[in-house]
One Martini backbone bead per residue (centre of mass of N, CA, C, O) as a GRO file, in nm:
protein
  310
    1MET     BB    1   0.093   0.033   0.009
    2SER     BB    2   0.004   0.404  -0.065
    3THR     BB    3   0.115   0.708  -0.090
    4ARG     BB    4   0.071   0.936  -0.406
    5ASP     BB    5   0.129   1.226  -0.566
    6ASP     BB    6   0.160   1.387  -0.898
    7GLY     BB    7   0.058   1.683  -0.856
    8ARG     BB    8  -0.176   1.703  -1.040
    9GLY     BB    9  -0.443   1.546  -0.860
   10GLN     BB   10  -0.395   1.314  -1.027
   11PRO     BB   11  -0.385   0.947  -0.975
   12ARG     BB   12  -0.256   0.634  -1.028
   13ASN     BB   13  -0.422   0.339  -1.065
   14ARG     BB   14  -0.741   0.316  -1.131
   15GLU     BB   15  -0.822   0.098  -1.291
   16ASN     BB   16  -1.117  -0.046  -1.240
   17ALA     BB   17  -1.154   0.083  -0.962
   18ILE     BB   18  -1.231   0.092  -0.640
   19VAL     BB   19  -1.393   0.389  -0.539
   20VAL     BB   20  -1.296   0.598  -0.219
   21GLY     BB   21  -1.386   0.897  -0.007
   22VAL     BB   22  -1.224   1.065   0.254
   23ASP     BB   23  -1.268   1.130   0.566
   24ASP     BB   24  -1.356   1.238   0.932
   25SER     BB   25  -1.645   1.018   0.906
   26SER     BB   26  -1.831   0.814   0.949
   27ALA     BB   27  -1.934   0.787   0.655
   28SER     BB   28  -1.688   0.703   0.594
   29GLN     BB   29  -1.596   0.462   0.718
   30SER     BB   30  -1.848   0.331   0.569
   31ALA     BB   31  -1.769   0.370   0.266
   32LEU     BB   32  -1.537   0.185   0.313
   33ASP     BB   33  -1.617  -0.048   0.385
   34TRP     BB   34  -1.813  -0.101   0.160
   35ALA     BB   35  -1.571  -0.119  -0.052
   36ALA     BB   36  -1.422  -0.316   0.045
   37GLY     BB   37  -1.627  -0.505   0.022
   38GLU     BB   38  -1.661  -0.463  -0.276
   39ALA     BB   39  -1.368  -0.525  -0.385
   40GLN     BB   40  -1.327  -0.817  -0.277
   41SER     BB   41  -1.638  -0.909  -0.441
   42ARG     BB   42  -1.444  -0.805  -0.735
   43GLY     BB   43  -1.181  -0.856  -0.728
   44LEU     BB   44  -1.072  -0.511  -0.666
   45GLY     BB   45  -0.872  -0.226  -0.645
   46LEU     BB   46  -0.868  -0.001  -0.431
   47LEU     BB   47  -0.920   0.408  -0.357
   48VAL     BB   48  -0.789   0.616  -0.122
   49LEU     BB   49  -0.940   0.921  -0.133
   50HIS     BB   50  -0.839   1.236  -0.067
   51SER     BB   51  -0.805   1.539  -0.034
   52VAL     BB   52  -0.589   1.847  -0.095
   53ASN     BB   53  -0.790   2.179  -0.051
   54VAL     BB   54  -0.655   2.528  -0.103
   55PRO     BB   55  -0.785   2.773  -0.079
   56ALA     BB   56  -0.818   3.139  -0.149
   57LEU     BB   57  -0.728   3.341   0.108
   58PRO     BB   58  -0.795   3.688   0.278
   59GLY     BB   59  -0.522   3.739   0.445
   60SER     BB   60  -0.259   3.592   0.418
   61VAL     BB   61  -0.014   3.441   0.561
   62LYS     BB   62   0.275   3.496   0.491
   63GLY     BB   63   0.473   3.213   0.507
   64SER     BB   64   0.215   2.997   0.558
   65SER     BB   65   0.165   2.665   0.570
   66PRO     BB   66  -0.168   2.450   0.508
   67LYS     BB   67  -0.074   2.246   0.249
   68ARG     BB   68   0.116   2.079   0.481
   69ASP     BB   69  -0.040   2.032   0.672
   70LEU     BB   70  -0.248   1.905   0.569
   71ALA     BB   71  -0.120   1.648   0.459
   72ALA     BB   72  -0.047   1.540   0.707
   73VAL     BB   73  -0.332   1.494   0.802
   74ALA     BB   74  -0.360   1.281   0.526
   75ARG     BB   75  -0.172   1.060   0.550
   76GLN     BB   76  -0.301   0.987   0.874
   77LEU     BB   77  -0.575   0.897   0.771
   78LEU     BB   78  -0.451   0.710   0.531
   79ARG     BB   79  -0.305   0.507   0.719
   80ALA     BB   80  -0.562   0.431   0.881
   81ALA     BB   81  -0.749   0.314   0.680
   82THR     BB   82  -0.553   0.088   0.553
   83GLU     BB   83  -0.524  -0.025   0.831
   84ARG     BB   84  -0.881  -0.045   0.856
   85VAL     BB   85  -0.814  -0.258   0.583
   86ALA     BB   86  -0.608  -0.443   0.690
   87THR     BB   87  -0.854  -0.585   0.936
   88ARG     BB   88  -1.090  -0.674   0.828
   89PHE     BB   89  -0.974  -0.807   0.516
   90GLY     BB   90  -0.675  -0.813   0.477
   91PRO     BB   91  -0.372  -0.867   0.238
   92GLY     BB   92  -0.579  -0.948  -0.006
   93LEU     BB   93  -0.573  -0.639  -0.086
   94ASP     BB   94  -0.575  -0.412  -0.300
   95VAL     BB   95  -0.404  -0.111  -0.180
   96ARG     BB   96  -0.474   0.237  -0.172
   97ALA     BB   97  -0.340   0.568  -0.160
   98GLU     BB   98  -0.450   0.910  -0.181
   99THR     BB   99  -0.403   1.252  -0.314
  100SER     BB  100  -0.547   1.548  -0.414
  101ASP     BB  101  -0.545   1.891  -0.563
  102LEU     BB  102  -0.814   1.948  -0.570
  103ALA     BB  103  -1.195   1.924  -0.502
  104PRO     BB  104  -1.350   1.639  -0.408
  105THR     BB  105  -1.541   1.700  -0.654
  106GLN     BB  106  -1.325   1.644  -0.889
  107ALA     BB  107  -1.195   1.354  -0.764
  108LEU     BB  108  -1.417   1.189  -0.811
  109VAL     BB  109  -1.479   1.252  -1.117
  110SER     BB  110  -1.237   1.175  -1.245
  111ALA     BB  111  -1.197   0.906  -1.111
  112SER     BB  112  -1.448   0.798  -1.280
  113ARG     BB  113  -1.368   0.773  -1.515
  114THR     BB  114  -1.174   0.427  -1.447
  115ALA     BB  115  -1.397   0.344  -1.262
  116ALA     BB  116  -1.582   0.118  -1.135
  117MET     BB  117  -1.658   0.304  -0.855
  118VAL     BB  118  -1.761   0.519  -0.682
  119VAL     BB  119  -1.754   0.624  -0.315
  120VAL     BB  120  -1.975   0.774  -0.036
  121GLY     BB  121  -2.084   0.936   0.162
  122SER     BB  122  -2.346   1.095   0.242
  123ARG     BB  123  -2.181   1.256   0.453
  124GLY     BB  124  -1.896   1.481   0.585
  125SER     BB  125  -1.721   1.727   0.781
  126ASN     BB  126  -1.958   1.925   0.707
  127GLY     BB  127  -2.198   1.840   0.769
  128ALA     BB  128  -2.512   1.939   0.838
  129ALA     BB  129  -2.736   1.767   1.053
  130PRO     BB  130  -3.008   1.777   0.903
  131LEU     BB  131  -2.870   1.662   0.716
  132SER     BB  132  -2.860   1.381   0.461
  133LEU     BB  133  -2.639   1.525   0.220
  134GLY     BB  134  -2.357   1.604   0.069
  135SER     BB  135  -2.262   1.814  -0.192
  136VAL     BB  136  -2.058   1.578  -0.312
  137SER     BB  137  -2.269   1.335  -0.331
  138THR     BB  138  -2.463   1.533  -0.501
  139ARG     BB  139  -2.193   1.610  -0.650
  140VAL     BB  140  -2.082   1.283  -0.764
  141SER     BB  141  -2.385   1.160  -0.823
  142ALA     BB  142  -2.469   1.343  -1.114
  143HIS     BB  143  -2.140   1.373  -1.255
  144ALA     BB  144  -2.049   1.081  -1.283
  145PHE     BB  145  -1.949   0.828  -1.517
  146SER     BB  146  -2.003   0.614  -1.382
  147PRO     BB  147  -2.091   0.503  -1.056
  148VAL     BB  148  -2.245   0.561  -0.753
  149ALA     BB  149  -2.252   0.526  -0.438
  150VAL     BB  150  -2.431   0.565  -0.133
  151VAL     BB  151  -2.317   0.601   0.238
  152PRO     BB  152  -2.462   0.548   0.517
  153ALA     BB  153  -2.337   0.518   0.854
  154SER     BB  154  -2.587   0.278   0.913
  155ALA     BB  155  -2.398   0.108   0.766
  156ALA     BB  156  -2.378  -0.191   0.710
  157SER     BB  157  -2.064  -0.378   0.718
  158GLY     BB  158  -1.863  -0.666   0.562
  159THR     BB  159  -1.693  -0.927   0.424
  160GLU     BB  160  -1.959  -1.069   0.265
  161GLY     BB  161  -2.054  -0.774   0.209
  162HIS     BB  162  -2.342  -0.663   0.080
  163GLY     BB  163  -2.675  -0.689   0.272
  164GLY     BB  164  -2.651  -1.042   0.424
  165GLY     BB  165  -2.911  -1.134   0.203
  166ARG     BB  166  -3.043  -0.907   0.029
  167PRO     BB  167  -3.216  -0.725  -0.154
  168VAL     BB  168  -3.250  -0.573  -0.425
  169VAL     BB  169  -3.310  -0.231  -0.558
  170VAL     BB  170  -3.447  -0.097  -0.770
  171GLY     BB  171  -3.624   0.139  -1.048
  172VAL     BB  172  -3.882   0.139  -1.329
  173ASP     BB  173  -4.020   0.366  -1.591
  174GLY     BB  174  -3.939   0.382  -1.915
  175SER     BB  175  -3.679   0.419  -1.912
  176SER     BB  176  -3.329   0.435  -2.016
  177GLY     BB  177  -3.188   0.455  -1.724
  178ALA     BB  178  -3.389   0.241  -1.559
  179GLU     BB  179  -3.219   0.000  -1.761
  180VAL     BB  180  -2.946   0.027  -1.630
  181ALA     BB  181  -2.991  -0.031  -1.421
  182LEU     BB  182  -3.166  -0.350  -1.389
  183ARG     BB  183  -2.849  -0.433  -1.543
  184PHE     BB  184  -2.690  -0.345  -1.226
  185ALA     BB  185  -2.838  -0.510  -1.046
  186LEU     BB  186  -2.844  -0.824  -1.143
  187GLU     BB  187  -2.588  -0.849  -1.116
  188GLU     BB  188  -2.581  -0.745  -0.839
  189ALA     BB  189  -2.770  -1.047  -0.751
  190ALA     BB  190  -2.600  -1.241  -0.879
  191ARG     BB  191  -2.304  -1.161  -0.722
  192THR     BB  192  -2.488  -1.204  -0.434
  193GLU     BB  193  -2.663  -1.358  -0.439
  194THR     BB  194  -2.984  -1.252  -0.491
  195GLY     BB  195  -3.229  -1.091  -0.521
  196LEU     BB  196  -3.491  -0.906  -0.694
  197VAL     BB  197  -3.666  -0.591  -0.672
  198VAL     BB  198  -3.918  -0.448  -0.893
  199VAL     BB  199  -4.010  -0.121  -0.916
  200HIS     BB  200  -4.377   0.017  -1.015
  201ALA     BB  201  -4.453   0.331  -0.979
  202TRP     BB  202  -4.746   0.591  -0.894
  203GLU     BB  203  -4.975   0.858  -0.965
  204ALA     BB  204  -5.237   1.072  -0.855
  205PRO     BB  205  -5.404   1.305  -1.041
  206VAL     BB  206  -5.430   1.664  -0.996
  207LEU     BB  207  -5.664   1.848  -0.999
  208ILE     BB  208  -5.810   2.103  -1.024
  209GLY     BB  209  -5.807   2.302  -0.744
  210GLY     BB  210  -5.641   2.003  -0.595
  211SER     BB  211  -5.780   1.725  -0.625
  212THR     BB  212  -5.822   1.443  -0.651
  213TRP     BB  213  -5.819   1.165  -0.774
  214ASP     BB  214  -6.093   0.940  -0.793
  215PRO     BB  215  -6.055   0.578  -0.838
  216ALA     BB  216  -6.320   0.426  -0.782
  217PRO     BB  217  -6.479   0.433  -1.041
  218HIS     BB  218  -6.191   0.278  -1.246
  219THR     BB  219  -6.146  -0.032  -1.119
  220ALA     BB  220  -6.089  -0.170  -1.426
  221VAL     BB  221  -5.909   0.003  -1.524
  222LEU     BB  222  -5.676  -0.041  -1.307
  223GLU     BB  223  -5.612  -0.339  -1.328
  224ALA     BB  224  -5.531  -0.336  -1.634
  225GLN     BB  225  -5.276  -0.177  -1.594
  226ALA     BB  226  -5.165  -0.311  -1.358
  227THR     BB  227  -5.133  -0.555  -1.601
  228GLY     BB  228  -5.004  -0.343  -1.800
  229ALA     BB  229  -4.758  -0.333  -1.594
  230GLN     BB  230  -4.625  -0.605  -1.543
  231GLU     BB  231  -4.631  -0.704  -1.788
  232SER     BB  232  -4.383  -0.452  -1.923
  233VAL     BB  233  -4.201  -0.539  -1.711
  234ARG     BB  234  -4.121  -0.822  -1.730
  235ALA     BB  235  -4.020  -0.775  -1.991
  236MET     BB  236  -3.758  -0.603  -1.926
  237VAL     BB  237  -3.651  -0.768  -1.781
  238ARG     BB  238  -3.598  -1.039  -1.993
  239GLU     BB  239  -3.411  -0.756  -2.125
  240ALA     BB  240  -3.253  -0.773  -1.892
  241ARG     BB  241  -3.087  -1.022  -1.920
  242GLY     BB  242  -2.822  -1.255  -1.853
  243PRO     BB  243  -2.579  -1.517  -1.860
  244HIS     BB  244  -2.589  -1.459  -1.536
  245THR     BB  245  -2.896  -1.342  -1.438
  246GLU     BB  246  -3.119  -1.559  -1.522
  247GLN     BB  247  -3.080  -1.688  -1.215
  248VAL     BB  248  -3.251  -1.416  -1.034
  249PRO     BB  249  -3.479  -1.358  -0.866
  250CYS     BB  250  -3.786  -1.220  -0.923
  251SER     BB  251  -4.008  -0.917  -0.843
  252VAL     BB  252  -4.296  -0.746  -0.921
  253GLU     BB  253  -4.377  -0.418  -0.800
  254VAL     BB  254  -4.712  -0.249  -0.831
  255VAL     BB  255  -4.820   0.046  -0.783
  256ARG     BB  256  -4.937   0.340  -0.548
  257ASP     BB  257  -4.690   0.549  -0.551
  258GLN     BB  258  -4.393   0.795  -0.462
  259PRO     BB  259  -4.140   0.650  -0.602
  260ALA     BB  260  -3.981   0.763  -0.354
  261HIS     BB  261  -4.140   0.560  -0.137
  262ALA     BB  262  -4.160   0.309  -0.259
  263LEU     BB  263  -3.803   0.261  -0.253
  264LEU     BB  264  -3.785   0.276   0.058
  265VAL     BB  265  -3.927   0.115   0.171
  266ARG     BB  266  -3.835  -0.168   0.052
  267GLY     BB  267  -3.543  -0.087   0.121
  268GLU     BB  268  -3.560  -0.205   0.414
  269ARG     BB  269  -3.527  -0.425   0.347
  270ALA     BB  270  -3.249  -0.415   0.195
  271GLY     BB  271  -2.904  -0.398   0.077
  272LEU     BB  272  -2.981  -0.193  -0.235
  273ILE     BB  273  -3.008   0.021  -0.396
  274VAL     BB  274  -3.128   0.141  -0.781
  275VAL     BB  275  -3.075   0.385  -0.984
  276GLY     BB  276  -3.038   0.645  -1.183
  277THR     BB  277  -3.032   0.956  -1.378
  278ARG     BB  278  -3.336   0.962  -1.538
  279GLY     BB  279  -3.648   1.020  -1.611
  280ARG     BB  280  -3.922   1.086  -1.793
  281GLY     BB  281  -3.936   1.373  -1.622
  282GLY     BB  282  -3.685   1.469  -1.746
  283PHE     BB  283  -3.374   1.698  -1.814
  284ALA     BB  284  -3.111   1.739  -2.023
  285GLY     BB  285  -2.960   1.909  -1.788
  286LEU     BB  286  -3.081   1.660  -1.576
  287LEU     BB  287  -2.845   1.441  -1.446
  288LEU     BB  288  -3.025   1.422  -1.141
  289GLY     BB  289  -3.353   1.296  -1.050
  290SER     BB  290  -3.591   1.352  -0.792
  291VAL     BB  291  -3.594   1.033  -0.722
  292SER     BB  292  -3.292   0.994  -0.655
  293ARG     BB  293  -3.259   1.274  -0.437
  294THR     BB  294  -3.474   1.103  -0.260
  295VAL     BB  295  -3.318   0.899  -0.261
  296LEU     BB  296  -3.059   0.940  -0.109
  297HIS     BB  297  -3.162   1.092   0.167
  298HIS     BB  298  -3.308   0.892   0.250
  299ALA     BB  299  -3.156   0.654   0.336
  300THR     BB  300  -3.014   0.375   0.539
  301VAL     BB  301  -2.916   0.252   0.249
  302PRO     BB  302  -2.741   0.221  -0.009
  303VAL     BB  303  -2.692   0.361  -0.291
  304VAL     BB  304  -2.691   0.338  -0.629
  305VAL     BB  305  -2.608   0.513  -0.944
  306ALA     BB  306  -2.661   0.411  -1.254
  307ARG     BB  307  -2.424   0.403  -1.579
  308ALA     BB  308  -2.285   0.377  -1.852
  309PRO     BB  309  -2.042   0.268  -2.026
  310ALA     BB  310  -1.813   0.512  -2.157
   0.00000   0.00000   0.00000
């Protein structure tokens, strides 16, 4: 294991590794443990990355070296992180620890260009207590090139891999982002030998004047639509299955609920929630949809924002 920086804020040897951003927060430790377990179960290397980025401050004292001080803290933090991984996961895991001169979001997004996955805690050391998702987690999830896993501080971790046998939950809505998420979720369920729960949710429309549409007079139509939706989602699953995912046990749930709420409720019993980057209601310039953002903010288990390979 080594700690190094190439002088440009661009750590080397990231190719196809699990990259985890670390700081001194409890969520960061959970992210580190989860990322190490993921790297071990996938047979990949682990890159532990810490940003040593010092913004220019007005009135800085000439001759002072806050960067040098932060670099010393960074070395200590990375040493503790790699020792933690070695203790918990053994010497067989290929671990590298590196610093970057870039800001945390930039460093992780840059690393995501060649990473198998980027892992971040749900809130870093600068997060305020009422917030359940930090700015770095939000921005990396929105702009990364690889899948991003956001791990809450409360997430269980261990050498057995994520989830401890609990199913993977994925939300689908017929969008291209949901198709990517479904394929990723199938691969994860196959790799971890768990089941998959595919959730499709719809909401009752709000009518003019603010009243909610009453479905009671339309029961037969709604039942037919629900049956049709079940068939459509099952067809999506059949199309998304590949040679390694044919035998994954899969259940489909079509529910009348807010999509984010439906995923969060089912995610309470899951080991992992998978979402896409943008659903059917998204705009071209919005890289992370409202459902995905809501799930990231409130989930109590790790959430992966899936992306197609660049």
